Coordinates of C-alpha atoms in Angstrom, one line a residue:
Chain A
X1 CA 64.8 98.5 49.3
X2 CA 68.0 99.5 50.2
X3 CA 71.7 98.6 48.2
X4 CA 74.9 97.4 49.5
X5 CA 76.0 100.8 48.3
X6 CA 73.5 102.7 50.0
X7 CA 74.5 101.3 53.4
X8 CA 77.9 101.5 52.8
X9 CA 77.5 105.1 52.3
X10 CA 75.3 105.5 55.6
X11 CA 77.6 103.7 57.5
X12 CA 80.9 104.0 56.0
X13 CA 81.8 107.2 55.6
X14 CA 81.3 110.2 57.2
X15 CA 79.2 113.8 57.0
X16 CA 82.8 116.1 54.8
X17 CA 82.3 119.8 56.6
X18 CA 82.3 121.2 53.1
X19 CA 79.9 124.6 52.6
X20 CA 78.3 126.4 54.9
X21 CA 79.5 127.9 57.5
X22 CA 81.8 127.7 60.8
X23 CA 80.9 129.9 64.1
X24 CA 83.2 129.1 66.7
X25 CA 82.4 130.0 70.8
X26 CA 84.8 129.9 73.7
X27 CA 82.9 128.5 76.5
X28 CA 80.4 124.9 75.9
X29 CA 77.0 127.5 77.0
X30 CA 77.1 129.3 73.4
X31 CA 77.8 126.6 71.3
X32 CA 74.7 125.1 72.9
X33 CA 72.2 128.4 73.5
X34 CA 74.2 128.0 69.3
X35 CA 72.9 124.9 69.0
X36 CA 69.7 125.4 69.9
X37 CA 68.8 128.4 68.1
X38 CA 69.9 126.5 65.0
X39 CA 68.5 123.8 65.2
X40 CA 65.3 126.3 65.8
X41 CA 65.5 127.5 62.2
X42 CA 65.0 124.1 61.0
X43 CA 68.3 124.4 59.6
X44 CA 69.0 120.5 58.0
X45 CA 72.7 120.2 58.3
X46 CA 74.9 120.7 60.8
X47 CA 77.1 119.8 63.8
X48 CA 79.0 120.7 67.3
X49 CA 82.3 120.0 67.6
X50 CA 83.6 120.5 71.3
X51 CA 86.7 119.0 73.0
X52 CA 84.7 117.4 76.0
X53 CA 80.9 116.2 76.1
X54 CA 78.6 119.4 76.7
X55 CA 75.7 118.1 78.5
X56 CA 72.1 118.6 76.9
X57 CA 73.6 119.4 73.3
X58 CA 71.4 115.8 72.3
X59 CA 68.3 117.1 72.7
X60 CA 69.8 121.1 71.6
X61 CA 70.6 119.5 68.2
X62 CA 67.5 117.2 68.7
X63 CA 69.6 114.3 68.2
X64 CA 67.7 110.9 68.0
X65 CA 68.8 108.1 71.3
X66 CA 71.1 106.4 70.4
X67 CA 71.3 102.7 68.9
X68 CA 74.8 101.9 70.9
X69 CA 72.5 100.4 74.2
X70 CA 70.5 98.4 71.8
X71 CA 74.2 96.3 69.8
X72 CA 75.6 95.9 73.9
X73 CA 72.5 94.3 74.8
X74 CA 72.4 92.2 71.7
X75 CA 76.2 91.1 72.3
X76 CA 75.2 89.9 74.9
X77 CA 72.8 87.3 74.2
X78 CA 74.8 86.7 72.0
X79 CA 76.9 85.1 73.6
X80 CA 74.9 83.6 76.3
X81 CA 72.7 81.4 74.0
X82 CA 76.0 81.1 71.0
X83 CA 78.4 80.0 74.7
X84 CA 75.7 77.1 75.9
X85 CA 75.5 76.2 72.9
X86 CA 79.1 75.6 71.8
X87 CA 80.1 74.3 75.5
X88 CA 76.8 71.9 74.9
X89 CA 78.1 71.0 72.8
X90 CA 81.0 69.7 73.5
X91 CA 79.8 68.4 77.2
X92 CA 76.8 66.6 76.1
X93 CA 77.8 65.4 72.4
X94 CA 82.0 65.7 71.7
X95 CA 83.2 64.8 74.4
X96 CA 80.6 63.6 77.2
X97 CA 82.7 62.5 81.0
X98 CA 82.4 62.8 83.8
X99 CA 83.4 64.5 86.2
X100 CA 83.8 64.1 90.3
X101 CA 80.2 62.8 89.5
X102 CA 78.1 65.4 88.0
X103 CA 75.9 65.5 85.2
X104 CA 77.0 65.6 81.8
X105 CA 74.5 68.7 81.5
X106 CA 76.1 71.1 84.5
X107 CA 74.7 74.3 84.8
X108 CA 75.6 75.7 87.6
X109 CA 80.1 75.2 86.4
X110 CA 78.8 77.8 83.3
X111 CA 77.4 80.6 85.0
X112 CA 80.7 81.9 85.3
X113 CA 82.1 81.2 81.9
X114 CA 79.0 82.7 80.7
X115 CA 79.0 85.2 81.9
X116 CA 82.2 86.6 81.3
X117 CA 81.6 85.7 77.5
X118 CA 79.0 88.2 77.9
X119 CA 80.7 90.6 79.8
X120 CA 83.4 90.4 76.9
X121 CA 80.7 90.5 74.0
X122 CA 78.4 93.3 75.6
X123 CA 82.1 95.6 75.4
X124 CA 83.1 94.8 72.0
X125 CA 79.7 95.4 71.0
X126 CA 79.3 98.8 72.2
X127 CA 82.7 99.6 71.2
X128 CA 82.8 98.6 67.5
X129 CA 78.6 99.7 67.2
X130 CA 80.3 103.8 68.7
X131 CA 83.1 102.8 65.0
X132 CA 80.6 102.9 63.1
X133 CA 77.6 104.8 64.9
X134 CA 79.8 107.0 65.6
X135 CA 82.1 107.4 62.5
X136 CA 85.8 106.8 63.7
X137 CA 88.6 105.2 62.1
X138 CA 88.8 107.8 59.1
X139 CA 92.5 109.0 60.2
X140 CA 92.5 111.9 57.7
X141 CA 89.1 113.5 58.4
X142 CA 90.3 117.6 60.0
X143 CA 88.6 119.0 61.9
X144 CA 86.3 121.9 60.9
X145 CA 88.5 125.1 62.6
X146 CA 91.1 124.4 64.5
X147 CA 91.4 124.0 68.4
X148 CA 88.3 121.9 68.2
X149 CA 90.0 119.3 69.9
X150 CA 91.5 121.7 72.3
X151 CA 89.8 124.8 73.7
X152 CA 87.3 126.5 70.6
X153 CA 83.3 124.8 70.9
X154 CA 81.8 125.4 66.3
X155 CA 78.6 125.0 64.6
X156 CA 79.0 124.0 61.5
X157 CA 75.9 125.1 59.3
X158 CA 76.2 123.2 56.2
X159 CA 72.5 123.7 54.2
X160 CA 73.6 124.9 50.5
X161 CA 71.4 128.4 50.2
X162 CA 72.6 129.9 53.7
X163 CA 74.7 133.4 53.9
X164 CA 76.5 134.8 56.1
X165 CA 73.9 137.2 56.5
X166 CA 71.5 134.3 57.3
X167 CA 73.4 132.9 60.0
X168 CA 74.3 135.7 62.2
X169 CA 71.2 136.4 62.2
X170 CA 70.8 132.5 63.7
X171 CA 74.1 133.1 66.2
X172 CA 72.8 136.8 66.8
X173 CA 72.5 137.6 70.1
X174 CA 76.1 135.5 70.7
X175 CA 79.5 136.0 71.1
X176 CA 80.5 133.8 67.1
X177 CA 84.1 133.9 65.4
X178 CA 82.4 133.3 62.2
X179 CA 83.9 131.1 59.4
X180 CA 83.1 130.3 55.6
X181 CA 83.7 126.7 54.6
X182 CA 85.2 126.4 51.3
X183 CA 83.3 124.2 49.4
Chain B
X6 CA 77.3 120.3 93.8
X7 CA 79.1 124.3 94.9
X8 CA 81.7 122.6 97.7
X9 CA 82.7 119.5 95.3
X10 CA 83.1 121.7 93.0
X11 CA 85.2 124.4 94.5
X12 CA 87.4 122.1 95.7
X13 CA 88.1 119.6 92.6
X14 CA 87.8 122.5 90.5
X15 CA 91.5 123.6 88.2
X16 CA 90.0 126.8 87.0
X17 CA 92.6 127.0 84.1
X18 CA 91.9 127.8 80.4
X19 CA 92.0 123.8 78.8
X20 CA 94.4 125.2 76.2
X21 CA 97.0 125.7 79.5
X22 CA 95.7 121.9 80.9
X23 CA 96.8 121.2 77.8
X24 CA 100.0 122.3 77.8
X25 CA 100.3 120.7 81.4
X26 CA 99.3 117.4 80.7
X27 CA 101.5 116.5 77.0
X28 CA 104.0 118.6 78.6
X29 CA 105.7 114.9 80.1
X30 CA 104.8 113.6 76.7
X31 CA 106.6 116.2 74.1
X32 CA 109.2 117.2 76.5
X33 CA 112.9 115.2 76.7
X34 CA 112.6 113.0 80.0
X35 CA 114.4 114.6 82.7
X36 CA 117.2 113.5 84.9
X37 CA 115.2 111.8 87.1
X38 CA 112.5 109.9 85.1
X39 CA 115.5 108.3 83.0
X40 CA 116.5 107.8 86.6
X41 CA 114.0 105.5 88.1
X42 CA 113.4 103.7 84.2
X43 CA 116.9 102.4 83.7
X44 CA 116.6 100.9 86.9
X45 CA 113.3 99.8 86.2
X46 CA 113.9 98.1 83.2
X47 CA 116.7 96.9 84.9
X48 CA 115.1 94.6 87.1
X49 CA 112.6 94.0 84.4
X50 CA 115.7 92.6 82.3
X51 CA 116.0 90.5 85.3
X52 CA 112.5 88.3 85.7
X53 CA 113.0 88.1 82.2
X54 CA 115.5 87.0 81.9
X55 CA 115.4 84.3 84.3
X56 CA 112.1 83.6 83.1
X57 CA 113.6 82.7 80.1
X58 CA 116.6 80.1 81.5
X59 CA 113.3 78.3 83.5
X60 CA 111.8 78.1 79.9
X61 CA 115.4 76.4 79.0
X62 CA 115.5 74.7 81.5
X63 CA 112.6 73.2 83.6
X64 CA 110.3 74.9 86.8
X65 CA 113.8 72.9 88.7
X66 CA 115.1 76.5 90.2
X67 CA 112.0 77.4 91.7
X68 CA 111.3 76.4 95.1
X69 CA 108.3 74.7 94.8
X70 CA 107.7 70.7 95.8
X71 CA 105.4 68.6 96.0
X72 CA 103.0 69.5 98.7
X73 CA 103.4 73.3 98.5
X74 CA 103.0 72.8 94.6
X75 CA 101.6 77.0 94.1
X76 CA 105.2 79.1 95.5
X77 CA 105.7 82.4 94.7
X78 CA 104.0 82.3 91.1
X79 CA 100.2 81.6 92.6
X80 CA 101.1 84.6 95.6
X81 CA 102.3 86.9 92.6
X82 CA 99.6 86.1 90.4
X83 CA 97.1 86.5 92.9
X84 CA 98.7 90.0 94.3
X85 CA 98.7 91.5 90.9
X86 CA 95.2 90.9 89.9
X87 CA 94.7 92.8 93.1
X88 CA 96.4 95.8 92.6
X89 CA 94.6 95.8 88.9
X90 CA 91.6 96.0 90.1
X91 CA 91.2 99.7 92.3
X92 CA 91.5 101.0 88.2
X93 CA 88.7 99.2 87.2
X94 CA 86.7 100.6 91.2
X95 CA 87.8 104.4 89.7
X96 CA 86.4 104.3 86.3
X97 CA 83.5 102.0 86.7
X98 CA 82.2 101.8 90.0
X99 CA 83.2 104.7 90.4
X100 CA 81.4 106.9 88.0
X101 CA 78.5 105.5 88.4
X102 CA 78.5 107.4 91.9
X103 CA 78.9 110.0 89.6
X104 CA 81.9 110.6 92.0
X105 CA 83.7 113.7 90.4
X106 CA 86.9 113.0 92.1
X107 CA 87.7 110.3 89.6
X108 CA 88.4 111.6 86.4
X109 CA 91.2 113.0 87.3
X110 CA 93.6 110.0 88.3
X111 CA 91.0 107.7 86.0
X112 CA 93.1 107.4 83.3
X113 CA 96.8 106.4 84.8
X114 CA 94.9 103.4 88.1
X115 CA 93.4 102.4 84.4
X116 CA 97.1 101.6 83.3
X117 CA 97.7 100.6 86.2
X118 CA 95.0 97.5 86.2
X119 CA 96.4 97.0 82.7
X120 CA 99.9 96.7 83.4
X121 CA 98.9 94.9 86.5
X122 CA 96.6 92.6 84.6
X123 CA 100.0 91.7 81.9
X124 CA 102.2 91.1 84.9
X125 CA 99.6 88.9 86.8
X126 CA 99.6 86.6 83.2
X127 CA 103.3 85.6 83.3
X128 CA 103.0 83.8 86.7
X129 CA 100.2 81.0 85.8
X130 CA 102.2 80.6 82.3
X131 CA 104.9 80.5 84.0
X132 CA 103.9 78.1 86.5
X133 CA 102.4 75.4 83.4
X134 CA 106.0 74.2 83.2
X135 CA 105.8 74.2 79.3
X136 CA 104.3 78.0 78.1
X137 CA 104.4 77.4 75.1
X138 CA 101.0 75.5 75.1
X139 CA 99.2 78.1 77.2
X140 CA 96.9 78.1 73.8
X141 CA 95.6 74.7 74.8
X142 CA 93.7 76.1 77.4
X143 CA 91.0 78.0 75.4
X144 CA 88.7 75.4 74.4
X145 CA 88.6 75.9 70.3
X146 CA 88.4 72.6 67.8
X147 CA 91.9 70.3 67.8
X148 CA 93.8 67.3 66.8
X149 CA 94.4 66.1 70.0
X150 CA 91.7 63.3 70.5
X151 CA 88.5 65.5 71.0
X152 CA 90.4 67.1 73.5
X153 CA 88.6 69.3 75.7
X154 CA 89.0 72.0 78.1
X155 CA 86.5 71.6 81.2
X156 CA 84.4 73.4 82.1
X157 CA 83.6 72.5 85.5
X158 CA 86.5 73.2 86.6
X159 CA 87.4 76.2 88.7
X160 CA 91.0 77.4 86.7
X161 CA 89.3 77.5 83.7
X162 CA 87.0 80.1 84.6
X163 CA 89.8 81.7 86.3
X164 CA 91.6 82.0 82.2
X165 CA 88.0 83.7 80.8
X166 CA 87.7 86.3 83.6
X167 CA 91.9 87.4 83.2
X168 CA 91.3 87.8 79.3
X169 CA 87.4 89.6 79.6
X170 CA 89.0 91.6 82.6
X171 CA 91.8 91.6 80.4
X172 CA 90.5 92.2 77.1
X173 CA 87.7 94.7 78.0
X174 CA 90.1 97.8 80.4
X175 CA 92.0 98.1 77.0
X176 CA 88.8 98.5 75.0
X177 CA 87.7 101.2 77.3
X178 CA 90.9 103.0 78.2
X179 CA 91.9 102.9 74.4
X180 CA 88.4 104.2 73.5
X181 CA 88.5 106.7 76.9
X182 CA 92.4 108.4 75.1
X183 CA 90.9 108.8 72.1
X184 CA 89.5 112.3 72.1
X185 CA 92.9 113.1 73.7
X186 CA 95.0 111.7 71.1
X187 CA 92.6 113.8 68.7
X188 CA 94.4 116.9 71.2
X189 CA 97.9 115.4 71.2
X190 CA 97.5 114.7 67.1
X191 CA 96.5 118.1 66.6
X192 CA 99.5 119.7 68.8
X193 CA 101.3 117.7 66.4
X194 CA 101.7 121.1 63.4
X195 CA 103.0 123.3 66.0
X196 CA 106.9 121.5 65.7
X197 CA 109.1 121.9 63.7
X198 CA 112.8 119.9 63.6
X199 CA 116.5 120.6 64.2
X200 CA 118.0 117.6 62.2
X201 CA 116.6 115.6 59.4
X202 CA 117.1 112.6 61.8
X203 CA 114.5 114.2 64.1
X204 CA 111.9 115.1 61.2
X205 CA 111.4 111.4 60.0
X206 CA 110.8 110.0 63.7
X207 CA 108.6 113.8 64.6
X208 CA 106.6 112.6 61.0
X209 CA 106.9 109.0 62.5
X210 CA 105.3 109.8 66.1
X211 CA 102.7 112.6 64.2
X212 CA 101.2 109.7 62.1
X213 CA 101.3 106.9 65.0
X214 CA 99.5 109.6 67.2
X215 CA 97.2 110.7 64.6
X216 CA 96.1 106.3 63.9
X217 CA 95.5 106.2 67.5
X218 CA 93.1 109.3 67.1
X219 CA 91.2 107.3 64.7
X220 CA 90.3 110.6 63.0
X221 CA 88.5 111.5 65.8
X222 CA 87.0 115.3 66.1
X223 CA 85.0 116.0 69.0
X224 CA 81.1 116.1 66.9
X225 CA 78.5 115.7 68.7
X226 CA 77.3 112.9 66.9
X227 CA 80.3 111.6 68.0
X228 CA 79.9 112.0 71.6
X229 CA 76.4 111.6 71.5
X230 CA 77.7 107.2 71.3
X231 CA 80.7 108.6 73.1
X232 CA 79.0 108.9 76.4
X233 CA 76.4 106.6 76.2
X234 CA 79.5 103.7 75.1
X235 CA 80.8 105.4 78.4
X236 CA 78.2 105.3 80.7
X237 CA 77.3 101.0 79.1
X238 CA 80.9 99.9 79.7
X239 CA 81.6 100.8 83.0
X240 CA 78.0 99.2 83.9
X241 CA 79.6 96.2 82.6
X242 CA 82.7 96.3 84.2
X243 CA 82.0 97.4 88.0
X244 CA 80.1 93.2 88.1
X245 CA 83.3 92.7 85.4
X246 CA 85.6 93.5 88.3
X247 CA 83.7 92.0 90.9
X248 CA 83.9 89.1 89.5
X249 CA 87.5 88.7 88.4
X250 CA 88.1 88.3 92.2
X251 CA 86.0 86.3 92.8
X252 CA 86.6 83.6 90.0
X253 CA 90.3 84.5 91.8
X254 CA 89.0 83.3 95.2
X255 CA 87.2 79.7 93.8
X256 CA 90.8 79.1 93.0
X257 CA 90.7 78.8 96.4
X258 CA 87.3 78.0 97.2
X259 CA 86.5 74.9 95.9
X260 CA 89.1 73.4 96.8
X261 CA 89.2 71.2 99.9
X262 CA 92.5 72.6 101.4
X263 CA 91.9 74.0 105.3
X264 CA 92.0 76.9 104.8
X265 CA 90.9 77.6 102.1
X266 CA 87.6 76.2 101.5
X267 CA 85.4 79.2 103.3
X268 CA 82.5 80.6 102.2
X269 CA 84.0 84.1 102.8
X270 CA 86.6 84.0 100.0
X271 CA 84.5 86.0 97.3
X272 CA 84.1 88.9 99.5
X273 CA 87.1 88.6 100.8
X274 CA 88.8 88.5 98.2
X275 CA 87.7 91.6 96.7
X276 CA 88.0 93.2 99.4
X277 CA 91.8 93.4 100.0
X278 CA 91.9 93.4 95.9
X279 CA 90.4 97.0 96.4
X280 CA 92.4 97.4 99.0
X281 CA 96.0 96.9 98.0
X282 CA 94.8 98.2 94.7
X283 CA 93.9 102.0 96.2
X284 CA 97.6 101.5 97.8
X285 CA 99.3 101.5 94.2
X286 CA 97.4 103.5 93.4
X287 CA 98.1 106.2 95.8
X288 CA 101.7 104.8 95.7
X289 CA 102.0 106.4 92.2
X290 CA 100.0 109.0 92.9
X291 CA 102.3 110.5 94.5
X292 CA 105.0 109.9 92.6
X293 CA 103.4 111.4 89.7
X294 CA 102.2 114.7 91.2
X295 CA 105.6 115.1 92.4
X296 CA 107.7 114.6 89.8
X297 CA 105.3 115.5 86.5
X298 CA 104.6 118.6 88.7
X299 CA 101.0 118.0 88.4
X300 CA 99.1 118.3 91.6
X301 CA 96.7 120.8 90.6
X302 CA 95.7 118.3 88.9
X303 CA 95.3 115.4 91.4
X304 CA 95.8 117.1 95.2
X305 CA 95.9 116.8 98.8
X306 CA 92.1 116.1 98.4
X307 CA 92.3 113.1 96.2
X308 CA 95.3 111.5 98.3
X309 CA 93.0 112.0 101.1
X310 CA 90.4 110.3 99.4
X311 CA 91.8 107.5 98.8
X312 CA 93.1 107.3 102.3
X313 CA 89.4 106.8 103.3
X314 CA 89.4 104.1 100.1
X315 CA 92.0 102.1 102.4
X316 CA 91.0 102.8 105.8
X317 CA 87.5 100.9 104.6
X318 CA 89.2 97.9 102.9
X319 CA 91.5 97.8 105.2
X320 CA 89.0 97.3 107.9
X321 CA 86.7 95.1 106.6
X322 CA 90.0 92.7 105.1
X323 CA 90.2 92.6 108.9
X324 CA 87.2 91.4 109.6
X325 CA 87.1 88.8 106.8
X326 CA 90.9 87.9 109.6
X327 CA 89.1 87.4 111.6
X328 CA 85.9 85.5 110.7
X329 CA 88.3 82.9 109.1
X330 CA 89.3 82.5 112.7
X331 CA 86.3 82.7 114.1
X332 CA 84.8 80.3 111.8
X333 CA 87.6 77.6 111.8
X334 CA 86.7 77.9 116.1
X335 CA 83.8 76.3 115.4
X336 CA 84.0 74.2 112.1
X337 CA 84.3 71.9 114.7
X338 CA 86.9 70.2 111.8
X339 CA 90.2 69.8 113.6
X340 CA 92.2 70.0 110.4
X341 CA 90.9 72.9 109.3
X342 CA 92.0 74.6 113.4
X343 CA 95.1 73.0 112.8
X344 CA 95.5 75.0 110.2
X345 CA 94.7 77.9 112.1
X346 CA 96.9 77.6 114.8
X347 CA 99.5 77.0 112.5
X348 CA 99.1 80.6 111.0
X349 CA 99.8 81.6 114.7
X350 CA 102.4 79.9 115.9
X351 CA 103.5 77.5 112.9
X352 CA 106.9 77.8 111.3
X353 CA 105.6 80.6 108.5
X354 CA 104.0 82.9 111.9
X355 CA 106.5 85.4 110.6
X356 CA 104.3 85.7 107.2
X357 CA 100.7 86.0 109.5
X358 CA 102.3 88.3 112.0
X359 CA 103.8 90.6 109.5
X360 CA 100.2 90.3 107.6
X361 CA 98.6 91.0 110.3
X362 CA 100.8 94.4 111.4
X363 CA 100.5 95.5 107.9
X364 CA 97.1 94.8 107.3
X365 CA 95.2 95.4 110.2
X366 CA 97.1 97.5 112.1
X367 CA 98.6 100.3 109.6
X368 CA 95.2 101.6 108.4
X369 CA 93.5 103.5 111.1
X370 CA 96.8 106.0 111.4
X371 CA 94.5 106.7 108.4
X372 CA 90.5 108.2 111.0
X373 CA 93.6 111.4 111.4
X374 CA 93.1 113.9 108.8
X375 CA 96.7 115.7 110.1
X376 CA 98.3 111.3 108.8
X377 CA 96.2 111.4 105.9
X378 CA 97.2 114.3 104.5
X379 CA 100.6 114.6 105.3
X380 CA 102.1 112.8 101.7
X381 CA 105.2 111.0 103.2
X382 CA 102.7 109.3 105.8
X383 CA 100.6 108.6 103.1
X384 CA 104.0 107.0 100.9
X385 CA 104.6 105.2 103.9
X386 CA 101.5 103.7 104.6
X387 CA 100.2 102.6 100.1
X388 CA 104.2 100.6 100.8
X389 CA 102.9 98.2 104.5
X390 CA 100.2 97.9 102.8
X391 CA 101.5 96.6 99.7
X392 CA 104.3 94.8 101.8
X393 CA 101.0 93.3 103.7
X394 CA 99.2 92.4 101.1
X395 CA 101.2 90.2 99.3
X396 CA 102.3 88.0 102.2
X397 CA 98.5 88.2 102.8
X398 CA 98.7 85.4 99.5
X399 CA 101.5 84.6 100.9
X400 CA 100.0 82.8 104.1
X401 CA 96.9 81.4 102.3
X402 CA 99.0 79.7 98.9
X403 CA 102.4 79.0 101.4
X404 CA 100.5 78.0 105.1
X405 CA 97.6 75.7 103.8
X406 CA 99.4 74.0 101.7
X407 CA 102.5 73.2 103.4
X408 CA 100.9 70.9 105.9
X409 CA 97.3 70.1 105.3
X410 CA 95.8 66.9 106.1
X411 CA 98.6 63.9 106.3
X412 CA 101.7 65.2 108.4
X413 CA 104.0 62.5 107.2
X414 CA 103.0 64.8 103.8
X415 CA 103.9 68.2 105.6
X416 CA 106.9 69.8 104.3
X417 CA 108.2 73.0 104.2
X418 CA 108.9 75.7 100.9
X419 CA 112.0 78.3 100.7
X420 CA 112.1 80.0 98.3
X421 CA 114.9 80.2 95.4
X422 CA 117.2 82.6 93.7
X423 CA 115.1 82.4 91.1
X424 CA 111.5 83.1 92.7
X425 CA 113.0 86.1 94.8
X426 CA 114.0 87.4 90.9
X427 CA 110.8 86.3 89.4
X428 CA 109.4 88.3 91.7
X429 CA 111.3 91.7 91.9
X430 CA 111.1 91.7 88.2
X431 CA 107.6 91.5 88.2
X432 CA 107.7 95.1 89.9
X433 CA 110.8 96.2 87.3
X434 CA 108.3 95.3 84.9
X435 CA 105.4 97.6 86.4
X436 CA 107.1 100.0 86.5
X437 CA 109.3 100.5 83.5
X438 CA 105.4 100.2 81.5
X439 CA 103.6 102.8 84.0
X440 CA 107.3 106.0 83.2
X441 CA 106.5 104.0 79.5
X442 CA 103.3 105.5 80.1
X443 CA 103.6 108.9 81.0
X444 CA 106.4 109.4 78.6
X445 CA 103.6 109.5 75.6
X446 CA 100.1 108.7 76.7
X447 CA 98.3 112.0 78.0
X448 CA 98.4 110.8 81.8
X449 CA 95.4 112.7 83.1
X450 CA 91.4 112.4 81.1
X451 CA 91.7 115.6 79.5
X452 CA 88.3 115.6 78.1
X453 CA 87.0 114.5 80.8
X454 CA 88.4 116.8 82.7
X455 CA 87.1 119.6 80.5
X456 CA 83.9 118.3 81.0
X457 CA 83.6 118.7 84.8
X458 CA 84.9 122.0 84.4
X459 CA 82.9 122.8 81.1
X460 CA 79.1 121.4 83.4
X461 CA 79.8 122.7 85.8
X462 CA 80.0 126.6 84.8
X463 CA 76.8 125.6 82.6
X464 CA 74.7 124.4 85.8
X465 CA 75.6 127.3 87.6
X466 CA 74.2 130.0 84.6

């Protein structure tokens, strides 16, 4: 069984870049190759940092499919079900009044409202999902090297047993600038 | 793909792009900016002052009467909501269609959406007469009975549509900004203040951007979810934006007023919204690129593309005008037929002919490449189109309302100084917000521009 503390750690903390090595590159292409090589070298703890999203990075790093679409779907469905229940409670039970000769439960008139609610909650669930799964909101978090929000493409290899020569071997053939990270 | 790359490829080092885009934020504003800001802030004050005055003395200072109960309020409301639509079209629909040229105008266009919706929302709030009770429109459990909102009313649908539209646009815009705020946050290290006060201000600024950046470090694990989010929010915003003006048109179309009760209204309103919205984007982009030296990012090709969108949607709008007349002629309802004769020949015929000239005639200049690549011509046309679109809403609201069924109930409509003050003030509020945006927020979606450049390089190797 997962304890609450474990779930909290799993969802509401981020992977600290401490220990291991950071290799920086000048282009997205090199970082993509570096990620591929790092994964093939069976490094367990690693992450890439870049100023922009890079096509094919998920595959190169071997990331699982994102859960975000599932959250979006849940948000949308939830909004429709709860919204409809609320409207039925109001129009049929709490305040049954005839408007323009229409039945108390006049569902076609509810479509626009339920549609807007679905969009709203689907969007909110999507964004909250990204904040949680993408580990955003820890405002003191610092990039591992300077410039990854500008023009540097970097990969961090964090496994404890790695040495500098291991990293050099894994990233051989690429134009990497390797730095050790203090733990 | 190859030709597309050559047109929109900026080909600068990323660090130089950062400098270009952050310059308006980091440098002291130019005299031109101060001039524009003073004018728009003065107009905004005039508008806000008039609105506050109306709260004190009541709606009598405006020209609304019986039968023209909607007046300038709803004309302005529909106009500003329509302006907003182009931003979402650029950020969501053109994203789904993989239109690369949207990238560099996306951020500013979306900012325009948000400001336009804020301005639009002011009008129904004043129009209800007692704006301090505006929250009564929301269906929340209350102690006034049971007394609930009417879920069958298009006005309530509109409330839901506009609030959803505003919220979703805002979070979409903000999430798009997070990586750029991080870029800005990491640039603050290089600044040194000259005085103690300057240092405190700098610290405050740095802390603000740090908080706004949400601790973004550009991790691939975050990008992975983030990119899914951009795709999903675009997919959600696309039907949303179409629904918003559809629902706005329901406010008219579900009524029985001649000239309003038409099934063509939803597509007609959506086309009109995109038409006027793109004209406004064009106006703003021409100003932005000239004033802030962003010509490499917002190129002539971008402006030309927008001109083509204006041409297409302009013809859709013209088509809708024609269909309205044909439907009226064919309706066998003399009241409906009179509503349209009244447009052509009635006391407000001048408004109809302004609308016709601006909206039906002026977009056709865009057929000619020499004209649609001429910035001066584009600028003039973009403003002419928005004048026309404002008059379109004037024609719909005022002409239909002032003469409907019973001639004994007919009346006229004479806008007062307060109506004009609020109209002018709405432009003031909008431009004030936009000018503040340019000074404080990266006006070009840097991370997206970089992604286009980096990934284009990837596919070419």
